[in-house]
Amino acid sequence: MSIFDHPDYDKHESISFINDASTGLKAIIAVHNTNLGPSVGGCRMFPYANSHAALADVLRLSSGMSYKAAMAGLPQGGGKAVIIGDPKTDKSHALMQAMGKFVNSCDGKYIIAEDSGISVADVNQMAKKTKFAGGNTAQYSIDGLPADGNPAPATSLGVFHSIQVAVEHVFNSDLTGKKVAIQGVGHVGLRLAKLLHEAGCELMVSDIFDDNLLIAEKQFGATIVSNSDIHKLDVDIFSPCALGGAINENTITSLGASIIAGAANNQLATNEMDRLLLEKGICYVPDYLANAGGIIDIHYQSIKNGSNVGLCERVAGISNTVRAVLEESSSTGIPTQTVANMKAEKILYSA
Ligand code: NAD
């Protein structure tokens, strides 16, 4: 199949591949759209079953970044990178530096940052070979803790605000006593658990590794549940914070929550899930609205004369975007992700 006929190809500007025998780097960079500015997006490292899966992921993730940046009002476009490999066993400084060199081949049209499987330390290695790296330095902090460039605190705060808005929209109430099921308690999910716990929510959590589950149980009173059951729980909010595709043809029939709002990119496995959720009366906060805190943070860190409070306020601005989309969906009967896509495309393609 040609790239241009790929089901996830969406007018992408460029797609670059590398197979570097000396370091073992196998990676893809997809630049979706630079109408609003250079594309920014994290690099995911994952043991993809094959290169088709990696290509589909990078195509979908990069177009999502364009929509996310447009709706967050940022002067930047959407791009993404994937490294095919196991982040637990296949990382080396040489591999990360080779990735940095690969980023240079985009001539500044792509700025790399962290995503699942890639840490600030990894981006620092890449930054030894490219100046087109972000999310590895910081002057402003979201949670009062020393900031290292990791955008996860800002992402968690944005998801938290999105959940607050959805709860107001659906229940006309605040978060006190609401039950939230969080799938994946990694960098974002665990921080989100803390924010929700402090707001008086009751938590249920699942993950494929135990360490953070035990922290969530001990520190936030969370109940640990199995990965196969988390989406079925009779809760107010289901928050996918692991990888994409949580809402798919298998899970859609057994969803137990009234609201879906989380950090994971590409939560809907297919576009038709958007309408199916609406038909089931489930309020879905489009993923790229809820999780925009990370790119807002990366952009804000480069601003002179900003402040910690200013960064928090900028992330809190996600609430207005989410509210506008939920209200328009309710008044028109158009599914939420479709409403968000239409708004984003207007910004992207009229630039
Ligand atoms: P992470 O890798 O730190 O955390 C993901 C967690 O999900 C891990 O603890 C992992 O063990 C767990 N997990 C993986 N598969 C699972 C499964 N099948 N069931 C349950 N748990 C599973 O990643 P993160 O930085 O916390 O990001 C989470 C999601 O949010 C990703 O999809 C990422 O692309 C997206 N996102 C992150 C940011 C950010 O700032 N980190 C920004 C925007 C979007």
Short mmCIF file of C-alpha atoms and ligand atoms in Angstrom, two decimals:
data_model
loop_
_atom_site.label_atom_id
_atom_site.label_comp_id
_atom_site.label_asym_id
_atom_site.label_seq_id
_atom_site.Cartn_x
_atom_site.Cartn_y
_atom_site.Cartn_z
CA MET A 1 0.00 0.00 0.00
CA SER A 2 1.27 3.47 -0.81
CA ILE A 3 1.58 5.90 2.10
CA PHE A 4 -0.91 8.24 0.44
CA ASP A 5 -3.57 5.48 0.46
CA HIS A 6 -2.98 4.61 4.12
CA PRO A 7 -6.27 4.92 6.07
CA ASP A 8 -4.57 7.17 8.64
CA TYR A 9 -2.86 9.42 6.10
CA ASP A 10 -4.47 12.85 6.48
CA LYS A 11 -2.76 15.39 4.24
CA HIS A 12 0.49 14.93 6.21
CA GLU A 13 3.25 17.22 4.98
CA SER A 14 6.10 14.73 5.42
CA ILE A 15 6.84 11.28 6.80
CA SER A 16 10.47 10.26 7.39
CA PHE A 17 11.88 6.86 8.25
CA ILE A 18 15.25 5.85 9.67
CA ASN A 19 16.96 2.49 10.11
CA ASP A 20 20.33 3.20 11.72
CA ALA A 21 22.32 -0.03 11.86
CA SER A 22 25.04 1.33 14.16
CA THR A 23 22.65 2.17 17.04
CA GLY A 24 19.66 -0.02 16.20
CA LEU A 25 17.42 3.03 15.86
CA LYS A 26 14.27 2.31 13.88
CA ALA A 27 12.01 5.33 13.94
CA ILE A 28 9.45 7.39 12.06
CA ILE A 29 8.74 11.12 12.22
CA ALA A 30 5.44 12.41 10.82
CA VAL A 31 4.89 16.13 10.32
CA HIS A 32 1.18 16.63 9.88
CA ASN A 33 0.67 20.36 9.46
CA THR A 34 2.79 23.49 9.95
CA ASN A 35 0.25 26.15 8.89
CA LEU A 36 0.26 27.65 12.40
CA GLY A 37 4.00 27.17 13.07
CA PRO A 38 6.66 24.44 13.44
CA SER A 39 5.17 21.12 14.49
CA VAL A 40 5.63 20.02 18.10
CA GLY A 41 4.92 16.57 19.47
CA GLY A 42 6.33 13.91 21.71
CA CYS A 43 8.32 10.86 20.76
CA ARG A 44 6.82 7.53 21.76
CA MET A 45 9.00 4.45 22.30
CA PHE A 46 7.03 1.23 22.13
CA PRO A 47 7.69 -2.39 21.11
CA TYR A 48 5.29 -2.22 18.14
CA ALA A 49 4.38 -5.63 16.77
CA ASN A 50 5.41 -4.47 13.30
CA SER A 51 6.19 -1.34 11.29
CA HIS A 52 2.56 -1.07 10.08
CA ALA A 53 1.42 -0.57 13.67
CA ALA A 54 4.15 2.04 14.24
CA LEU A 55 3.21 3.91 11.06
CA ALA A 56 -0.51 3.94 11.90
CA ASP A 57 0.29 5.23 15.39
CA VAL A 58 2.56 8.06 14.23
CA LEU A 59 0.13 9.16 11.51
CA ARG A 60 -2.82 9.34 13.91
CA LEU A 61 -0.83 10.88 16.76
CA SER A 62 0.71 13.59 14.57
CA SER A 63 -2.61 14.75 13.10
CA GLY A 64 -4.04 14.79 16.64
CA MET A 65 -1.23 17.18 17.61
CA SER A 66 -2.25 19.66 14.89
CA TYR A 67 -5.84 19.64 16.14
CA LYS A 68 -4.65 19.92 19.74
CA ALA A 69 -2.37 22.91 19.08
CA ALA A 70 -5.05 24.68 17.03
CA MET A 71 -7.69 24.28 19.75
CA ALA A 72 -5.21 25.33 22.44
CA GLY A 73 -4.57 28.56 20.54
CA LEU A 74 -0.87 27.85 20.11
CA PRO A 75 1.31 29.17 17.24
CA GLN A 76 2.48 25.69 16.33
CA GLY A 77 1.64 22.71 14.21
CA GLY A 78 1.36 18.97 14.78
CA GLY A 79 4.00 16.28 14.47
CA LYS A 80 5.02 13.14 16.28
CA ALA A 81 7.78 10.55 16.34
CA VAL A 82 7.83 6.87 17.23
CA ILE A 83 10.81 4.67 18.04
CA ILE A 84 10.22 0.98 17.51
CA GLY A 85 11.69 -0.70 20.60
CA ASP A 86 11.16 -1.61 24.21
CA PRO A 87 11.80 1.40 26.46
CA LYS A 88 12.72 -0.91 29.33
CA THR A 89 15.47 -2.81 27.47
CA ASP A 90 16.41 -1.11 24.19
CA LYS A 91 17.44 2.39 25.26
CA SER A 92 20.98 3.73 25.01
CA HIS A 93 22.53 7.20 24.89
CA ALA A 94 23.73 6.44 21.35
CA LEU A 95 20.20 5.53 20.25
CA MET A 96 18.73 8.74 21.70
CA GLN A 97 21.49 10.83 20.12
CA ALA A 98 20.84 9.16 16.77
CA MET A 99 17.18 10.15 17.20
CA GLY A 100 18.33 13.73 17.82
CA LYS A 101 20.28 13.70 14.54
CA PHE A 102 17.23 12.29 12.76
CA VAL A 103 15.13 15.23 14.03
CA ASN A 104 17.55 17.59 12.22
CA SER A 105 16.47 16.06 8.91
CA CYS A 106 13.14 17.92 9.34
CA ASP A 107 14.94 21.30 9.16
CA GLY A 108 13.12 22.73 12.18
CA LYS A 109 9.65 21.72 11.02
CA TYR A 110 9.47 19.20 13.88
CA ILE A 111 10.32 19.80 17.55
CA ILE A 112 10.64 16.63 19.61
CA ALA A 113 9.58 16.13 23.25
CA GLU A 114 8.60 13.32 25.65
CA ASP A 115 5.78 10.86 25.22
CA SER A 116 5.10 7.43 26.61
CA GLY A 117 8.38 5.53 27.00
CA ILE A 118 10.56 8.66 26.63
CA SER A 119 11.82 10.61 29.65
CA VAL A 120 13.35 14.05 30.16
CA ALA A 121 16.76 12.34 30.38
CA ASP A 122 16.18 10.79 26.93
CA VAL A 123 15.24 14.16 25.42
CA ASN A 124 18.40 15.61 26.99
CA GLN A 125 20.42 13.00 25.08
CA MET A 126 18.60 13.89 21.85
CA ALA A 127 19.23 17.58 22.54
CA LYS A 128 22.99 16.90 22.36
CA LYS A 129 22.51 16.45 18.61
CA THR A 130 19.58 18.74 17.80
CA LYS A 131 18.42 22.17 18.82
CA PHE A 132 14.86 21.18 17.89
CA ALA A 133 13.97 19.60 21.25
CA GLY A 134 11.51 20.74 23.94
CA GLY A 135 10.11 19.57 27.25
CA ASN A 136 13.61 19.23 28.75
CA THR A 137 14.06 22.64 30.36
CA ALA A 138 11.69 24.67 32.46
CA GLN A 139 11.49 28.02 34.20
CA TYR A 140 7.94 27.75 35.54
CA SER A 141 6.41 25.04 37.71
CA ILE A 142 2.80 23.87 37.77
CA ASP A 143 2.73 22.13 41.14
CA GLY A 144 5.24 24.10 43.20
CA LEU A 145 7.84 21.36 42.76
CA PRO A 146 11.10 22.02 40.91
CA ALA A 147 10.26 21.74 37.17
CA ASP A 148 12.51 19.72 34.87
CA GLY A 149 10.58 20.21 31.62
CA ASN A 150 8.38 17.13 32.01
CA PRO A 151 4.94 18.31 30.82
CA ALA A 152 3.03 15.63 32.77
CA PRO A 153 2.08 17.93 35.70
CA ALA A 154 0.47 20.39 33.25
CA THR A 155 -1.22 17.57 31.35
CA SER A 156 -2.70 16.19 34.57
CA LEU A 157 -3.97 19.63 35.59
CA GLY A 158 -5.62 20.09 32.19
CA VAL A 159 -7.33 16.69 32.44
CA PHE A 160 -8.46 17.57 35.97
CA HIS A 161 -10.07 20.81 34.73
CA SER A 162 -11.69 18.94 31.85
CA ILE A 163 -13.23 16.45 34.27
CA GLN A 164 -14.50 19.33 36.43
CA VAL A 165 -16.19 20.95 33.42
CA ALA A 166 -17.73 17.66 32.27
CA VAL A 167 -19.08 16.98 35.77
CA GLU A 168 -20.64 20.46 35.87
CA HIS A 169 -22.11 19.85 32.43
CA VAL A 170 -23.55 16.41 33.16
CA PHE A 171 -24.39 16.56 36.89
CA ASN A 172 -24.48 20.31 37.53
CA SER A 173 -22.24 19.65 40.54
CA ASP A 174 -18.63 19.74 41.71
CA LEU A 175 -16.30 16.78 42.11
CA THR A 176 -17.03 15.98 45.75
CA GLY A 177 -17.89 12.30 46.12
CA LYS A 178 -17.64 11.54 42.42
CA LYS A 179 -16.30 8.09 41.51
CA VAL A 180 -13.46 8.06 38.99
CA ALA A 181 -11.83 5.04 37.35
CA ILE A 182 -8.32 5.81 36.06
CA GLN A 183 -6.82 3.40 33.52
CA GLY A 184 -3.02 3.77 33.70
CA VAL A 185 -1.30 5.50 36.62
CA GLY A 186 1.92 6.61 34.94
CA HIS A 187 3.33 10.14 34.81
CA VAL A 188 -0.07 11.71 34.13
CA GLY A 189 -2.50 9.21 35.69
CA LEU A 190 -0.84 9.20 39.12
CA ARG A 191 -0.73 13.01 39.29
CA LEU A 192 -4.35 13.14 38.18
CA ALA A 193 -5.21 10.69 40.98
CA LYS A 194 -3.68 13.10 43.50
CA LEU A 195 -5.65 16.08 42.19
CA LEU A 196 -8.91 14.14 42.16
CA HIS A 197 -8.29 12.74 45.64
CA GLU A 198 -7.69 16.25 46.95
CA ALA A 199 -10.97 17.33 45.31
CA GLY A 200 -12.87 14.64 47.25
CA CYS A 201 -13.24 11.93 44.58
CA GLU A 202 -13.35 8.21 45.19
CA LEU A 203 -10.77 6.46 42.99
CA MET A 204 -10.40 3.14 41.23
CA VAL A 205 -7.15 2.47 39.37
CA SER A 206 -5.64 -0.11 37.04
CA ASP A 207 -2.22 -0.54 35.43
CA ILE A 208 -0.07 -3.31 34.05
CA PHE A 209 2.65 -2.59 36.63
CA ASP A 210 2.17 -2.60 40.39
CA ASP A 211 4.45 0.17 41.66
CA ASN A 212 2.25 3.20 41.04
CA LEU A 213 -0.93 1.26 41.83
CA LEU A 214 0.41 0.71 45.32
CA ILE A 215 1.26 4.42 45.65
CA ALA A 216 -2.27 5.36 44.55
CA GLU A 217 -3.74 2.88 47.03
CA LYS A 218 -1.58 4.06 49.92
CA GLN A 219 -1.58 7.82 49.32
CA PHE A 220 -4.98 8.43 47.74
CA GLY A 221 -7.06 5.54 49.11
CA ALA A 222 -7.60 4.20 45.58
CA THR A 223 -9.06 0.74 45.00
CA ILE A 224 -6.96 -1.38 42.64
CA VAL A 225 -9.01 -3.13 39.95
CA SER A 226 -8.17 -5.37 37.01
CA ASN A 227 -7.33 -3.94 33.58
CA SER A 228 -10.04 -5.97 31.96
CA ASP A 229 -12.75 -4.56 34.25
CA ILE A 230 -11.85 -0.92 34.74
CA HIS A 231 -13.99 0.43 31.86
CA LYS A 232 -17.04 -1.54 33.06
CA LEU A 233 -17.16 -0.07 36.56
CA ASP A 234 -20.29 1.74 37.65
CA VAL A 235 -18.56 5.10 38.14
CA ASP A 236 -19.19 8.73 37.19
CA ILE A 237 -16.01 9.18 35.17
CA PHE A 238 -13.79 6.78 33.24
CA SER A 239 -10.38 8.35 32.62
CA PRO A 240 -8.17 6.55 30.05
CA CYS A 241 -4.58 7.51 30.89
CA ALA A 242 -2.67 4.56 29.36
CA LEU A 243 -2.34 4.15 25.59
CA GLY A 244 -4.84 4.76 22.78
CA GLY A 245 -7.94 2.80 21.72
CA ALA A 246 -9.57 2.41 25.16
CA ILE A 247 -12.97 3.00 23.55
CA ASN A 248 -13.31 0.29 20.93
CA GLU A 249 -15.80 -2.19 19.55
CA ASN A 250 -15.23 -4.53 22.51
CA THR A 251 -15.42 -1.96 25.33
CA ILE A 252 -18.15 0.35 23.96
CA THR A 253 -20.94 -2.05 24.88
CA SER A 254 -19.88 -2.42 28.50
CA LEU A 255 -18.86 1.11 29.51
CA GLY A 256 -20.14 1.93 32.98
CA ALA A 257 -19.38 5.66 33.30
CA SER A 258 -21.42 8.75 32.39
CA ILE A 259 -18.32 10.73 31.42
CA ILE A 260 -15.10 9.80 29.62
CA ALA A 261 -12.21 12.22 30.04
CA GLY A 262 -8.56 11.28 30.20
CA ALA A 263 -5.03 11.94 29.04
CA ALA A 264 -4.45 9.15 26.52
CA ASN A 265 -4.16 10.19 22.89
CA ASN A 266 -6.52 8.59 20.36
CA GLN A 267 -8.92 7.14 22.92
CA LEU A 268 -11.49 6.37 20.21
CA ALA A 269 -10.29 3.33 18.25
CA THR A 270 -12.43 4.39 15.28
CA ASN A 271 -14.29 7.56 14.32
CA GLU A 272 -17.69 5.91 14.71
CA MET A 273 -17.12 5.58 18.48
CA ASP A 274 -17.82 9.31 18.71
CA ARG A 275 -21.45 8.89 17.61
CA LEU A 276 -21.92 5.63 19.53
CA LEU A 277 -20.92 7.38 22.76
CA LEU A 278 -23.41 10.15 22.09
CA GLU A 279 -26.14 7.61 21.39
CA LYS A 280 -25.36 5.87 24.67
CA GLY A 281 -25.69 9.19 26.51
CA ILE A 282 -22.04 9.21 27.54
CA CYS A 283 -20.33 12.60 27.64
CA TYR A 284 -16.95 12.27 25.92
CA VAL A 285 -14.36 15.01 26.35
CA PRO A 286 -12.25 14.84 23.16
CA ASP A 287 -8.82 13.59 24.18
CA TYR A 288 -6.86 16.32 22.46
CA LEU A 289 -8.78 19.01 24.36
CA ALA A 290 -8.35 17.33 27.74
CA ASN A 291 -4.65 16.56 27.36
CA ALA A 292 -3.47 19.85 25.84
CA GLY A 293 -1.79 20.94 29.10
CA GLY A 294 1.46 19.30 28.01
CA ILE A 295 1.94 21.29 24.82
CA ILE A 296 0.68 24.44 26.50
CA ASP A 297 3.42 23.90 29.10
CA ILE A 298 6.16 23.30 26.51
CA HIS A 299 5.17 26.48 24.71
CA TYR A 300 4.82 28.54 27.91
CA GLN A 301 8.27 27.52 29.18
CA SER A 302 9.82 29.53 26.33
CA ILE A 303 7.94 32.73 27.26
CA LYS A 304 9.85 35.55 28.96
CA ASN A 305 8.20 37.23 31.96
CA GLY A 306 5.84 34.33 32.64
CA SER A 307 5.13 32.91 36.10
CA ASN A 308 3.99 29.73 37.83
CA VAL A 309 0.55 31.27 38.30
CA GLY A 310 0.47 32.34 34.64
CA LEU A 311 1.22 28.79 33.53
CA CYS A 312 -1.56 27.37 35.73
CA GLU A 313 -4.01 29.95 34.38
CA ARG A 314 -3.02 29.15 30.81
CA VAL A 315 -3.68 25.44 31.42
CA ALA A 316 -6.96 26.25 33.19
CA GLY A 317 -8.04 27.94 29.93
CA ILE A 318 -8.69 24.40 28.63
CA SER A 319 -11.92 24.57 30.67
CA ASN A 320 -13.42 27.20 28.35
CA THR A 321 -12.62 25.17 25.24
CA VAL A 322 -14.07 21.98 26.71
CA ARG A 323 -17.20 23.80 27.92
CA ALA A 324 -17.81 25.35 24.50
CA VAL A 325 -17.51 21.97 22.76
CA LEU A 326 -19.76 20.12 25.24
CA GLU A 327 -22.42 22.84 25.02
CA GLU A 328 -22.35 22.93 21.23
CA SER A 329 -22.63 19.15 21.09
CA SER A 330 -25.63 19.20 23.46
CA SER A 331 -27.41 21.93 21.52
CA THR A 332 -26.75 20.52 18.03
CA GLY A 333 -26.74 16.75 18.63
CA ILE A 334 -23.35 16.53 16.91
CA PRO A 335 -20.89 14.23 18.74
CA THR A 336 -18.25 16.03 20.78
CA GLN A 337 -15.18 14.95 18.83
CA THR A 338 -16.85 15.95 15.57
CA VAL A 339 -17.64 19.38 17.02
CA ALA A 340 -14.01 19.77 18.17
CA ASN A 341 -12.66 18.59 14.80
CA MET A 342 -14.79 21.08 12.89
CA LYS A 343 -13.60 23.93 15.10
CA ALA A 344 -9.95 22.83 14.81
CA GLU A 345 -10.11 22.45 11.02
CA LYS A 346 -11.51 25.95 10.71
CA ILE A 347 -8.47 27.30 12.58
CA LEU A 348 -5.95 25.01 10.85
CA TYR A 349 -7.00 25.43 7.27
CA SER A 350 -7.89 29.11 7.35
CA ALA A 351 -4.44 30.01 8.69
P1 NAD B 1 3.28 6.70 31.03
O1 NAD B 1 3.94 5.74 30.13
O2 NAD B 1 4.05 7.35 32.12
O3 NAD B 1 1.99 6.04 31.72
C1 NAD B 1 1.15 5.15 31.07
C2 NAD B 1 0.75 4.13 32.11
O4 NAD B 1 -0.20 3.24 31.54
C3 NAD B 1 1.92 3.28 32.58
O5 NAD B 1 1.93 3.23 33.99
C4 NAD B 1 1.64 1.92 31.96
O6 NAD B 1 2.14 0.86 32.75
C5 NAD B 1 0.14 1.93 31.91
N1 NAD B 1 -0.45 1.01 30.94
C6 NAD B 1 0.01 0.64 29.73
N2 NAD B 1 -0.84 -0.21 29.13
C7 NAD B 1 -1.88 -0.37 29.99
C8 NAD B 1 -3.07 -1.12 29.95
N3 NAD B 1 -3.39 -1.90 28.91
N4 NAD B 1 -3.91 -1.03 31.01
C9 NAD B 1 -3.63 -0.24 32.07
N5 NAD B 1 -2.48 0.48 32.16
C10 NAD B 1 -1.62 0.42 31.14
O7 NAD B 1 2.63 7.81 30.08
P2 NAD B 1 2.06 9.22 30.49
O8 NAD B 1 3.08 10.25 30.24
O9 NAD B 1 1.42 9.12 31.83
O10 NAD B 1 0.94 9.40 29.38
C11 NAD B 1 -0.27 8.66 29.44
C12 NAD B 1 -1.05 8.89 28.18
O11 NAD B 1 -1.31 10.28 28.03
C13 NAD B 1 -0.33 8.47 26.89
O12 NAD B 1 -1.29 8.01 25.97
C14 NAD B 1 0.27 9.75 26.38
O13 NAD B 1 0.44 9.75 24.97
C15 NAD B 1 -0.81 10.75 26.78
N6 NAD B 1 -0.31 12.09 26.96
C16 NAD B 1 0.68 12.34 27.85
C17 NAD B 1 1.15 13.63 28.00
C18 NAD B 1 2.24 13.94 28.98
O14 NAD B 1 2.45 15.13 29.28
N7 NAD B 1 2.93 12.96 29.52
C19 NAD B 1 0.60 14.68 27.24
C20 NAD B 1 -0.45 14.40 26.37
C21 NAD B 1 -0.90 13.10 26.22
#
